[in-house]
Coordinates of C-alpha atoms in Angstrom, one line a residue:
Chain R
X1 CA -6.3 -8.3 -9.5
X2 CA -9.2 -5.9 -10.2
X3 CA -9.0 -2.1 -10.2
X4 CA -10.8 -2.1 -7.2
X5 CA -8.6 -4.0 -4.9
X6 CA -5.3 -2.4 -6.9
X7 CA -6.2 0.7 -5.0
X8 CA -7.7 -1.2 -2.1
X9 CA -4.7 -3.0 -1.7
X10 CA -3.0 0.7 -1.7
X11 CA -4.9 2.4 0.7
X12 CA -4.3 -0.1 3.0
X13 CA -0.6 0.3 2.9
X14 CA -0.9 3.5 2.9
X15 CA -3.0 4.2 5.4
X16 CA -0.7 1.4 7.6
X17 CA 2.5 3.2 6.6
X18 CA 1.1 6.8 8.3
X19 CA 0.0 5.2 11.1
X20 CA 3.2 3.5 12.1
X21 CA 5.6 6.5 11.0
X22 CA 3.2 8.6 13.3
X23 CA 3.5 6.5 16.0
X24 CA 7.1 5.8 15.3
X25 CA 7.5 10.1 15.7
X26 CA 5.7 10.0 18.4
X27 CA 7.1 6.6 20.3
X28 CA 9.7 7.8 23.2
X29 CA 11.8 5.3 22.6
X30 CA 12.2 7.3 18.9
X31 CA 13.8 5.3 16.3
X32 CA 16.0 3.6 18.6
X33 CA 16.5 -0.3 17.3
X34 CA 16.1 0.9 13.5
X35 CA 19.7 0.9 12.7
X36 CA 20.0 -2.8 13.4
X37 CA 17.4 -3.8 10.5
X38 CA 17.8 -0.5 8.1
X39 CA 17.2 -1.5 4.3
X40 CA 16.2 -5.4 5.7
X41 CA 13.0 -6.3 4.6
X42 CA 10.1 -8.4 6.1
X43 CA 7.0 -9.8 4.1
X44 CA 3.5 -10.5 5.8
X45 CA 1.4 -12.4 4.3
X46 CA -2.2 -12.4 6.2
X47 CA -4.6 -15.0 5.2
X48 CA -7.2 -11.8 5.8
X49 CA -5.9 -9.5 3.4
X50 CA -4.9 -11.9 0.9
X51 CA -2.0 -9.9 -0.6
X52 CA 1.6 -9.3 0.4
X53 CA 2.5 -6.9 3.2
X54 CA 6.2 -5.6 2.4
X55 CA 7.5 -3.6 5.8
X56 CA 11.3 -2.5 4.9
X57 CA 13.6 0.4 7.2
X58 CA 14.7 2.8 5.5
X59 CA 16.9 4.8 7.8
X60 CA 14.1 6.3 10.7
X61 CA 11.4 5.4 8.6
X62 CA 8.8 2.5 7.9
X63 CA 8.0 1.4 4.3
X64 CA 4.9 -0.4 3.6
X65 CA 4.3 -1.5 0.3
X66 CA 3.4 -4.8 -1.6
X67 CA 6.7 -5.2 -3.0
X68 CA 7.4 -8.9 -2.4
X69 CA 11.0 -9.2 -4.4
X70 CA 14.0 -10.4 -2.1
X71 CA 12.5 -10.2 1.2
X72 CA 14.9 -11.3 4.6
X73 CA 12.2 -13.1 6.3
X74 CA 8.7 -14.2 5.1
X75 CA 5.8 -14.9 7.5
X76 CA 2.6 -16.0 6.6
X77 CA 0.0 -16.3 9.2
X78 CA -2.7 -14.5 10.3
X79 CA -4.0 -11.4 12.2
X80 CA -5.0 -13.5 15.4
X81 CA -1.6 -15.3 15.3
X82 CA 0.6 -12.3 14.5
X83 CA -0.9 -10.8 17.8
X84 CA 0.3 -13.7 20.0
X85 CA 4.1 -13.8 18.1
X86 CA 4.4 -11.6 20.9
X87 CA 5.9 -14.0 23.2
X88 CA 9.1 -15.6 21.7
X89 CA 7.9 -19.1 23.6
X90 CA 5.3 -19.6 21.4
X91 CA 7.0 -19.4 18.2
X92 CA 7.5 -22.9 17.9
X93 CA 4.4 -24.0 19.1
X94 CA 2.6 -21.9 16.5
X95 CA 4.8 -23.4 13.5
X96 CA 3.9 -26.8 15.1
X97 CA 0.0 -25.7 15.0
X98 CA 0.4 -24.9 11.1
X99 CA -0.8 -21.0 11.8
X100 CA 2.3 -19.7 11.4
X101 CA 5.1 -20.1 8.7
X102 CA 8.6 -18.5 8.5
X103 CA 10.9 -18.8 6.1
X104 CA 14.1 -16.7 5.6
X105 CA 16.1 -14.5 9.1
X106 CA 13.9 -15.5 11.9
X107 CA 16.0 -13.2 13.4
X108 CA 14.7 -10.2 11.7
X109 CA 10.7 -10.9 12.4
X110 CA 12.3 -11.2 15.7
X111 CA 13.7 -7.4 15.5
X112 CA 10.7 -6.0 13.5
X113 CA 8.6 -7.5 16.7
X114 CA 10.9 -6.0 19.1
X115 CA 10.7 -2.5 17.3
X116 CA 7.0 -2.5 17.0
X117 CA 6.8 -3.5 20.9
X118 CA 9.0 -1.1 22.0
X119 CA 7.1 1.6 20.7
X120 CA 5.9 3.7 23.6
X121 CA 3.6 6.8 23.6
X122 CA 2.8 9.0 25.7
X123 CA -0.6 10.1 24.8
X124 CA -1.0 12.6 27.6
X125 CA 2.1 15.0 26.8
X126 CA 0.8 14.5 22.8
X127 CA -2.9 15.4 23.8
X128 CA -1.3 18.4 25.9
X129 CA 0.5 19.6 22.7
X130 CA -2.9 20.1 21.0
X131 CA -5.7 21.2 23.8
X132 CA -3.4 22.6 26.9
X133 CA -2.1 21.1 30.3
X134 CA -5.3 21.2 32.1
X135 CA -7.9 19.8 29.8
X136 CA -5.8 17.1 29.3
X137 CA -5.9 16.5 33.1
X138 CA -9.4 16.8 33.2
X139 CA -10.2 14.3 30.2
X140 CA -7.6 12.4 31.6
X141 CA -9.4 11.9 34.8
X142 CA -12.5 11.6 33.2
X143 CA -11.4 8.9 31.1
X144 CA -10.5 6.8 34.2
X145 CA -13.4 7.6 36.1
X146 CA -15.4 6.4 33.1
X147 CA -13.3 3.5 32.5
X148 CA -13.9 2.4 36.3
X149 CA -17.5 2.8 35.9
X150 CA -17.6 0.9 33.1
X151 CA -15.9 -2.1 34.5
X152 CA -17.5 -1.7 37.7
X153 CA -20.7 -1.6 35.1
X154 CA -19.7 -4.6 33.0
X155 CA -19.2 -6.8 36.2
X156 CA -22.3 -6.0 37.7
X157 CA -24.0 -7.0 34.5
X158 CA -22.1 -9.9 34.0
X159 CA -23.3 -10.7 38.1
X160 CA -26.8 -9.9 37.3
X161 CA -27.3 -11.9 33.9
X162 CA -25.7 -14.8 36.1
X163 CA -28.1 -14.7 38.9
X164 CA -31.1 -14.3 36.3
X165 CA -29.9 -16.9 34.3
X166 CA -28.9 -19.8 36.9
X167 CA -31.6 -18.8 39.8
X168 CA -34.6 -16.7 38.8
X169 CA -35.2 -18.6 35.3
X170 CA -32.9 -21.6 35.8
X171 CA -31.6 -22.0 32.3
X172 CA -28.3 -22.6 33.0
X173 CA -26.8 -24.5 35.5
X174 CA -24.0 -23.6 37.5
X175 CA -20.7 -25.2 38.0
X176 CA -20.8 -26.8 41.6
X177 CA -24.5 -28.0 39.8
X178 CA -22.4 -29.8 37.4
X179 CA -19.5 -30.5 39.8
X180 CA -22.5 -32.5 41.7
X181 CA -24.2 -33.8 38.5
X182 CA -20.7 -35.3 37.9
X183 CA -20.2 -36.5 41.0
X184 CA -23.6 -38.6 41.4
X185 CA -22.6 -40.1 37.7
X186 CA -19.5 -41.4 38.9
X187 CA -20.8 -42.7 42.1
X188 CA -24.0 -44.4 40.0
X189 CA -21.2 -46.3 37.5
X190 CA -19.4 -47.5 40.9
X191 CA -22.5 -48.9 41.8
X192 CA -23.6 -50.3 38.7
X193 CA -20.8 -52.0 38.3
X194 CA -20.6 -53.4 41.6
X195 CA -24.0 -54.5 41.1
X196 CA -22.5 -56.2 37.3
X197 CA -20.3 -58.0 39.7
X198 CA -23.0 -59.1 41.6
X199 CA -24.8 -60.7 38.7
X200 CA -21.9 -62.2 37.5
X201 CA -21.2 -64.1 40.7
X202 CA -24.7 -65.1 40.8
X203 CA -25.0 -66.8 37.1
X204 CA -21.7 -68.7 37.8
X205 CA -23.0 -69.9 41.2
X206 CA -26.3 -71.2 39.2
X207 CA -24.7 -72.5 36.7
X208 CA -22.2 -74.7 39.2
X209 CA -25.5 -75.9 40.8
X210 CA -27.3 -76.6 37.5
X211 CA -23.6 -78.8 36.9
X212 CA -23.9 -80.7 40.2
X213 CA -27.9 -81.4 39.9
X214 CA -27.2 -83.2 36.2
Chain L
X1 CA -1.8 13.4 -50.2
X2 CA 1.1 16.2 -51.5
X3 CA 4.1 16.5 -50.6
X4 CA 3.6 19.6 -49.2
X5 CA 1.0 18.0 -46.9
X6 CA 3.0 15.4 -45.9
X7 CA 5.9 17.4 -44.9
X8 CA 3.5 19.4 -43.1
X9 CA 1.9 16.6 -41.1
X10 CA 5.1 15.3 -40.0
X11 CA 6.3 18.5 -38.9
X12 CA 3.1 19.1 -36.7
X13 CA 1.5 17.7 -33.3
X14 CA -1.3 18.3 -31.0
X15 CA -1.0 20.6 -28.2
X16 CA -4.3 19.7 -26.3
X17 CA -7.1 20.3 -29.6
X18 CA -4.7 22.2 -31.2
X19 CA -2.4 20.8 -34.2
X20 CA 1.0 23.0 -33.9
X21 CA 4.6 22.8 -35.3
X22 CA 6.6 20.4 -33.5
X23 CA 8.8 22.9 -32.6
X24 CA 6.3 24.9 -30.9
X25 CA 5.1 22.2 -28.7
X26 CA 8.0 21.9 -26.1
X27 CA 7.5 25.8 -25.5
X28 CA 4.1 25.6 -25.1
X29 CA 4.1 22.9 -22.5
X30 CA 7.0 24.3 -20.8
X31 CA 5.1 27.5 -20.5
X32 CA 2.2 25.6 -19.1
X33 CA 4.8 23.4 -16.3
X34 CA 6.2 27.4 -15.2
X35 CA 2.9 28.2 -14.6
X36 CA 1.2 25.4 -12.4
X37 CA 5.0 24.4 -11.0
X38 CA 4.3 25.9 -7.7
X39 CA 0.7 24.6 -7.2
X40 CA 1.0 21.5 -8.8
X41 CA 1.3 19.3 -6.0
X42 CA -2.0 21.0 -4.3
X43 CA -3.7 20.7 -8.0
X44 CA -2.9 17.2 -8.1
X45 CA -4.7 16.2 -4.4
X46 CA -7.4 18.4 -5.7
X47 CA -8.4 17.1 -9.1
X48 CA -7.8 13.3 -8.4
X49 CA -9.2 13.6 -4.6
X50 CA -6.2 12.3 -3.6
X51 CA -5.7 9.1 -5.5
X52 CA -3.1 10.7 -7.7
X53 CA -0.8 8.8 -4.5
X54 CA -2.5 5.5 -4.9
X55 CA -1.6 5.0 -8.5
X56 CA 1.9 6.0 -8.3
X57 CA 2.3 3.6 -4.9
X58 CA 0.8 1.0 -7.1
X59 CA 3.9 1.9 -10.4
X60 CA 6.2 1.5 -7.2
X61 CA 5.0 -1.7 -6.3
X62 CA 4.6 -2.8 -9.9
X63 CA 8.4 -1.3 -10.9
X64 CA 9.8 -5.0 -8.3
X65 CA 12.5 -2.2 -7.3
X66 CA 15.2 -3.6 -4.4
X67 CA 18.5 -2.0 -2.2
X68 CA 21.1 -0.7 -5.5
X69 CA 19.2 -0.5 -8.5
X70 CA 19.7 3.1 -10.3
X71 CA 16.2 4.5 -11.4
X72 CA 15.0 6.9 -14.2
X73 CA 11.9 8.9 -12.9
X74 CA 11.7 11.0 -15.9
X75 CA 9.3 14.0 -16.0
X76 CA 9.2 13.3 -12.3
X77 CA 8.2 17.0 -11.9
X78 CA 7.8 17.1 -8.3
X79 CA 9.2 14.0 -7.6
X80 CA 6.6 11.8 -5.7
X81 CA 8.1 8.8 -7.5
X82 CA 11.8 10.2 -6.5
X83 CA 11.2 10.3 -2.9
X84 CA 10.0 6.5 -2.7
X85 CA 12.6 4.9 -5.1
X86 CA 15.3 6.7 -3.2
X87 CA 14.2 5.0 0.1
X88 CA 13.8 1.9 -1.3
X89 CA 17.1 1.7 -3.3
X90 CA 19.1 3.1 -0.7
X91 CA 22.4 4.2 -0.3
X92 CA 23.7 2.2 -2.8
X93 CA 21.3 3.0 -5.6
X94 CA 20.7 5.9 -7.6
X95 CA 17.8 7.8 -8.3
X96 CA 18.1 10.3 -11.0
X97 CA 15.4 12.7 -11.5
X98 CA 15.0 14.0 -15.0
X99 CA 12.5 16.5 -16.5
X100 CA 12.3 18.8 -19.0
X101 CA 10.7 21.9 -17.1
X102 CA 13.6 23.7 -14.9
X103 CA 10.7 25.1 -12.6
X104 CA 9.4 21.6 -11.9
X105 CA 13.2 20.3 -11.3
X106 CA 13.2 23.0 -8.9
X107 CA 10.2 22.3 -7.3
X108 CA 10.9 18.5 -6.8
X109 CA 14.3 19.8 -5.7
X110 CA 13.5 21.7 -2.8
X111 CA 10.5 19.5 -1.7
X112 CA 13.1 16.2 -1.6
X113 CA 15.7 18.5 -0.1
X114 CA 13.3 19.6 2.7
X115 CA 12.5 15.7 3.6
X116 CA 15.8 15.3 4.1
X117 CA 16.3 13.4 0.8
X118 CA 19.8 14.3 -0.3
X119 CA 22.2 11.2 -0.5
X120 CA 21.0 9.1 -3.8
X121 CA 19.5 11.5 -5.8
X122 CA 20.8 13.6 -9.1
X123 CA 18.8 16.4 -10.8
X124 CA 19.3 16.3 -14.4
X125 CA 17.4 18.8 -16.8
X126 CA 16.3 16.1 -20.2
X127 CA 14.3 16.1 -23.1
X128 CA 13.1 12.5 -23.0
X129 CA 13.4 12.6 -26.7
X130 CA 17.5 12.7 -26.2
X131 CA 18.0 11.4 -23.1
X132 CA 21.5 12.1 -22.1
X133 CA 23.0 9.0 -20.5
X134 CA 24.8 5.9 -21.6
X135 CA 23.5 3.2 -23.0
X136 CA 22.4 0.5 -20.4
X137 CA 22.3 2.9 -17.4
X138 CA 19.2 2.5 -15.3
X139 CA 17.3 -0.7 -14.1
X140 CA 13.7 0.9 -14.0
X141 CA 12.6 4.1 -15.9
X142 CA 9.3 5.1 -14.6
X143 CA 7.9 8.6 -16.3
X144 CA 4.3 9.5 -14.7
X145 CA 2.1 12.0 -15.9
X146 CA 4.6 12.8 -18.2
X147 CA 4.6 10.7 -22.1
X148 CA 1.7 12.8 -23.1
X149 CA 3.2 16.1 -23.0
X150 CA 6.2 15.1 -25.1
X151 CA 6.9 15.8 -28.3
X152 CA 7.7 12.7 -30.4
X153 CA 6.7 10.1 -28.2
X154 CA 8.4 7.4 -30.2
X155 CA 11.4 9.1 -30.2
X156 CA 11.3 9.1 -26.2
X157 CA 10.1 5.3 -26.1
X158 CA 13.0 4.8 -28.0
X159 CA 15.3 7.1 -26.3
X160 CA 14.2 5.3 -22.6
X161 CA 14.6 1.5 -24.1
X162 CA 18.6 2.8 -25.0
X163 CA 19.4 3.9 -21.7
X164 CA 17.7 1.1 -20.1
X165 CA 19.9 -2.2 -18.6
X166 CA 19.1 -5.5 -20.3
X167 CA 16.9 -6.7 -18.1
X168 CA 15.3 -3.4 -17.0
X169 CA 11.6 -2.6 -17.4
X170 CA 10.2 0.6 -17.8
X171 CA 6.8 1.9 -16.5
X172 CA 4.6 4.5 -18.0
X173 CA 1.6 5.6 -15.6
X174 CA -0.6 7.8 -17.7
X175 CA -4.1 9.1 -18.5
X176 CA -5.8 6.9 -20.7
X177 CA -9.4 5.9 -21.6
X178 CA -12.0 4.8 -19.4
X179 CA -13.6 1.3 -19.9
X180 CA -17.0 2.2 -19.2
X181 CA -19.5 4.4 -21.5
X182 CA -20.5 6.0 -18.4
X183 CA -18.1 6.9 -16.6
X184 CA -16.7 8.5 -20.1
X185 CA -19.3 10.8 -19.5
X186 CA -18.9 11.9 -16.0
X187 CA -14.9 12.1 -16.1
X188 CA -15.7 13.9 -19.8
X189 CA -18.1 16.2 -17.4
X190 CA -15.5 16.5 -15.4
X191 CA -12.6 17.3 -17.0
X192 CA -14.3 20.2 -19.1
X193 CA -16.3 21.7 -17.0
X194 CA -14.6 21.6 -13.6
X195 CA -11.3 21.0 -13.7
X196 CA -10.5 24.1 -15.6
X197 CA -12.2 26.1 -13.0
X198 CA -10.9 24.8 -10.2
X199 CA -7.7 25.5 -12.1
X200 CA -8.8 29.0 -12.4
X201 CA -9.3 29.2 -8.5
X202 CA -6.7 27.6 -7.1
X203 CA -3.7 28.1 -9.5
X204 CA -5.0 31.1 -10.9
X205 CA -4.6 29.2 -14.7
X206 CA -7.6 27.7 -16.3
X207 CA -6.3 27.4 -19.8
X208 CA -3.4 25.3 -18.2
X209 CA -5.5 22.9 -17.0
X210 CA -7.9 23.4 -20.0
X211 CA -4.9 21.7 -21.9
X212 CA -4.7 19.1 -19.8
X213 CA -7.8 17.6 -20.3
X214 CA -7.5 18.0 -24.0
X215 CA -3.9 16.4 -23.8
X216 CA -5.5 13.8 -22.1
X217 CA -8.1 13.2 -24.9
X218 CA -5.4 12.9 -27.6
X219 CA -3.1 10.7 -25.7
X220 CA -3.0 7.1 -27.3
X221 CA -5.1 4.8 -25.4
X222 CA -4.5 1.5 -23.7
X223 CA -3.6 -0.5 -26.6
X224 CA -1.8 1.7 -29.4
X225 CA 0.7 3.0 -26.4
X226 CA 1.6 -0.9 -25.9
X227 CA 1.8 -1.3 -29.5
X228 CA 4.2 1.7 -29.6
X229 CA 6.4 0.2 -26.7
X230 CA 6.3 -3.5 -28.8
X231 CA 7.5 -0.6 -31.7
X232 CA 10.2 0.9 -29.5
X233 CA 11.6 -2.9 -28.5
X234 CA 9.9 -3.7 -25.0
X235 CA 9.1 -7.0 -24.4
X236 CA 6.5 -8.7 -22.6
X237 CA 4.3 -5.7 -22.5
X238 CA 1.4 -5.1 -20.5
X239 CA -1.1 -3.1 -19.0
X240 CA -3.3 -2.8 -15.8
X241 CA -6.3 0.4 -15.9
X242 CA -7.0 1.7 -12.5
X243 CA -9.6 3.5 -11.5
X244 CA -11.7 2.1 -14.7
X245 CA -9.3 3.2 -16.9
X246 CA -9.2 6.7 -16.4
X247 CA -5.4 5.8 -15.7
X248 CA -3.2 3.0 -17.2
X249 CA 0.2 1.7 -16.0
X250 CA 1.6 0.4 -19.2
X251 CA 5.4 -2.1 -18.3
X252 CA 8.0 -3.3 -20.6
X253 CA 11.0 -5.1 -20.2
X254 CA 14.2 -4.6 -22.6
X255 CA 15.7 -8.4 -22.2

């Protein structure tokens, strides 16, 4: 390990061990669910970061360091998979898929999971804290508004590019075009080999008068 | 050499540049602690930009800590070190922190206190030089920040390899020298021209922070501080710079 990602590797827990006790202060739900895992430890390894992410409880608090000794549970996997361990179902079809390995209490990662879903803010009340009741309204609204427009925005894009693309230039074709483009292949290999059949009948009824003529 | 000389050379250390009387030291550095004690956590965040909290996360991950181990974060001043160990070891370990300096003690005191860090920790007042537990006590020893300003530093070395369990392994973070020519230059730039006044400024004491970078200068480097470790009875000792050097995180292990 270098100097350079020493203190890499540092900043990044760091920086992740704010952020989660910040949103942990801020989550309504509190610390509610820490008591069951207090002083258990789970170990991430992410194929992204390629060093050991070590998230322990310690009472209403979050550890995150690279400490990798005696962990409950150890996952290894990566960002893209940890974000669908969301849904319990899929656990085992992820282990299956090789992108996700657990060894040690699944029943911890389970818990860890559970606290870090049931973390709930409410960003209003927090943003009302810091700028007052009515900008936060306002910004609020705004925000929506400007979220609607966008969508509205990215859909009428995404419209546009389509109809530019399949009918003005025709560089892409669309589905019921391939639907159909199918559909005439299939009925063409019908006939073809109807018309296989044909030939076949034919040849044999040559060659049985070729066999009578000799 | 004379005799004379001799017995003058073994009585005497450096305090920053200057060479005093071993006896003269402690009070001199303990007069420089009760000065910067109240600022020192703002002075620290100042003069290493912050990173002061990367290296000592990296001693914690380094120090393979778990739930019940009892730790030694000697000169722990205003215990940084402390307030991690004691969340990691939990209610079944033990953190003790230990430093010289009663205004640092009562710094790191009130600071843990007001975090709400109370259960596993003990205050204890030590010269490192005689620490004053059993043999065999702790499972990691840790002292950041700290080796340079004491005394007779084999005599702590030797003092923290009694006290430590078979098995234990103790950590010294500390200034040291940088690896490249270059950067020699600009942390030498640094260190004598700014540091001070920014001392000056913000804790109202340059020459306080003028001995620090002089203390620094005169610290062992990389290799002779393993080499007094491999002296004191660690084993399998290494080192790891960070930052290029400017700071080394020496381990031991007493088997």
């Amino acid at each position: 390990m270098t100097n350079t990602t020493a203190m890499y590797q540092q900043f990044i827990c760091a920086v992740l061990e704010t952020v989660i006790n910040k949103a942990l202060a801020l989550s309504l739900n509190g610390s509610k669910g820490l008591q069951s895992i207090n002083q258990k430890c789970l170990v991430v390894y992410l194929s992204e970061l390629g060093f050991p992410l070590s998230l322990m409880i310690c009472e209403d608090k979050v550890l995150v360091t690279s400490l990798n000794e005696h962990p409950d549970c150890v996952i290894n996997t990566s960002i893209k998979t940890l974000l669908a361990l969301k849904q319990d179902m899929q656990i085992t079809e992820l282990i299956k898929q090789d992108k996700l390995d657990i060894s040690g209490d699944l029943k911890v990662a389970q818990q860890f999971a559970q606290f870090f879903e049931k973390l709930d803010i409410d960003w209003q009340t927090e943003l009302a804290k810091h700028i007052g009741d009515i900008p936060t309204f306002k910004l609020t609204q705004l925000g929506k508004k400007l979220s609607r427009k966008l969508n509205f925005a990215a859909k009428q894009i995404e419209a546009d590019s389509t109809e530019w693309l399949v009918h003005e230039k025709r560089l892409v074709v669309s589905n019921s075009e391939v639907s159909s483009f199918n559909l005439q292949v299939s009925d063409l290999d019908v006939r073809t080999e109807a018309l296989t059949q044909k030939l076949t009948r034919i040849t044999q009824l040559i060659n049985n008068a070729k066999d009578i003529c000799e | 050499m004379s005799a004379h000389d001799q017995d003058h050379q073994d009585n005497s250390t450096h305090f920053g540049y200057q060479t005093v009387d071993k006896n003269e030291k402690e009070s001199k550095v303990a007069s420089v602690f009760h000065s910067v004690a109240a600022q020192y956590d703002v002075m620290n965040d100042l003069m290493s930009f912050g990173i002061h909290r990367l290296w000592k996360r990296f001693t914690i991950d380094a120090s393979g800590i778990r739930p019940g181990n009892k730790v030694l974060d000697l000169a722990g001043g205003t215990g940084d070190l402390t307030a991690k160990f004691s969340q990691l070891v939990g209610k079944d370990g033990q953190v003790v922190l230990a430093d010289i300096n009663s205004s640092m003690l009562n710094v790191g005191r009130d600071k843990l206190r007001d975090r709400g860090l109370v259960q596993n920790i003990d205050y204890v007042q030590a010269n490192a030089q005689h620490l004053p537990f059993e043999d065999n006590t702790f499972d990691v020893i840790t002292i950041a920040f700290g080796l340079r300003n004491v005394t007779d530093k084999d005599e702590a070395l030797r003092s923290m390899y009694r006290v430590l369990k078979p098995g234990g392994r103790l950590l010294v973070l500390e200034f040291s020298k940088p690896e490249q020519e270059l950067l020699t230059k600009a942390y030498d730039f640094y260190s004598f021209n700014i540091l001070p006044k920014m001392g000056e400024l913000v804790a109202k004491d340059g020459d306080s922070y003028q001995y620090l970078a002089e203390s620094i200068r005169m610290h062992p480097n990389q290799e002779t501080l393993k080499e007094m470790m491999e002296t004191a009875g660690f084993e399998q000792t290494t080192f790891k710079n960070l930052t290029g050097g400017i700071v080394a995180l020496h381990k031991g292990y007493k088997f």
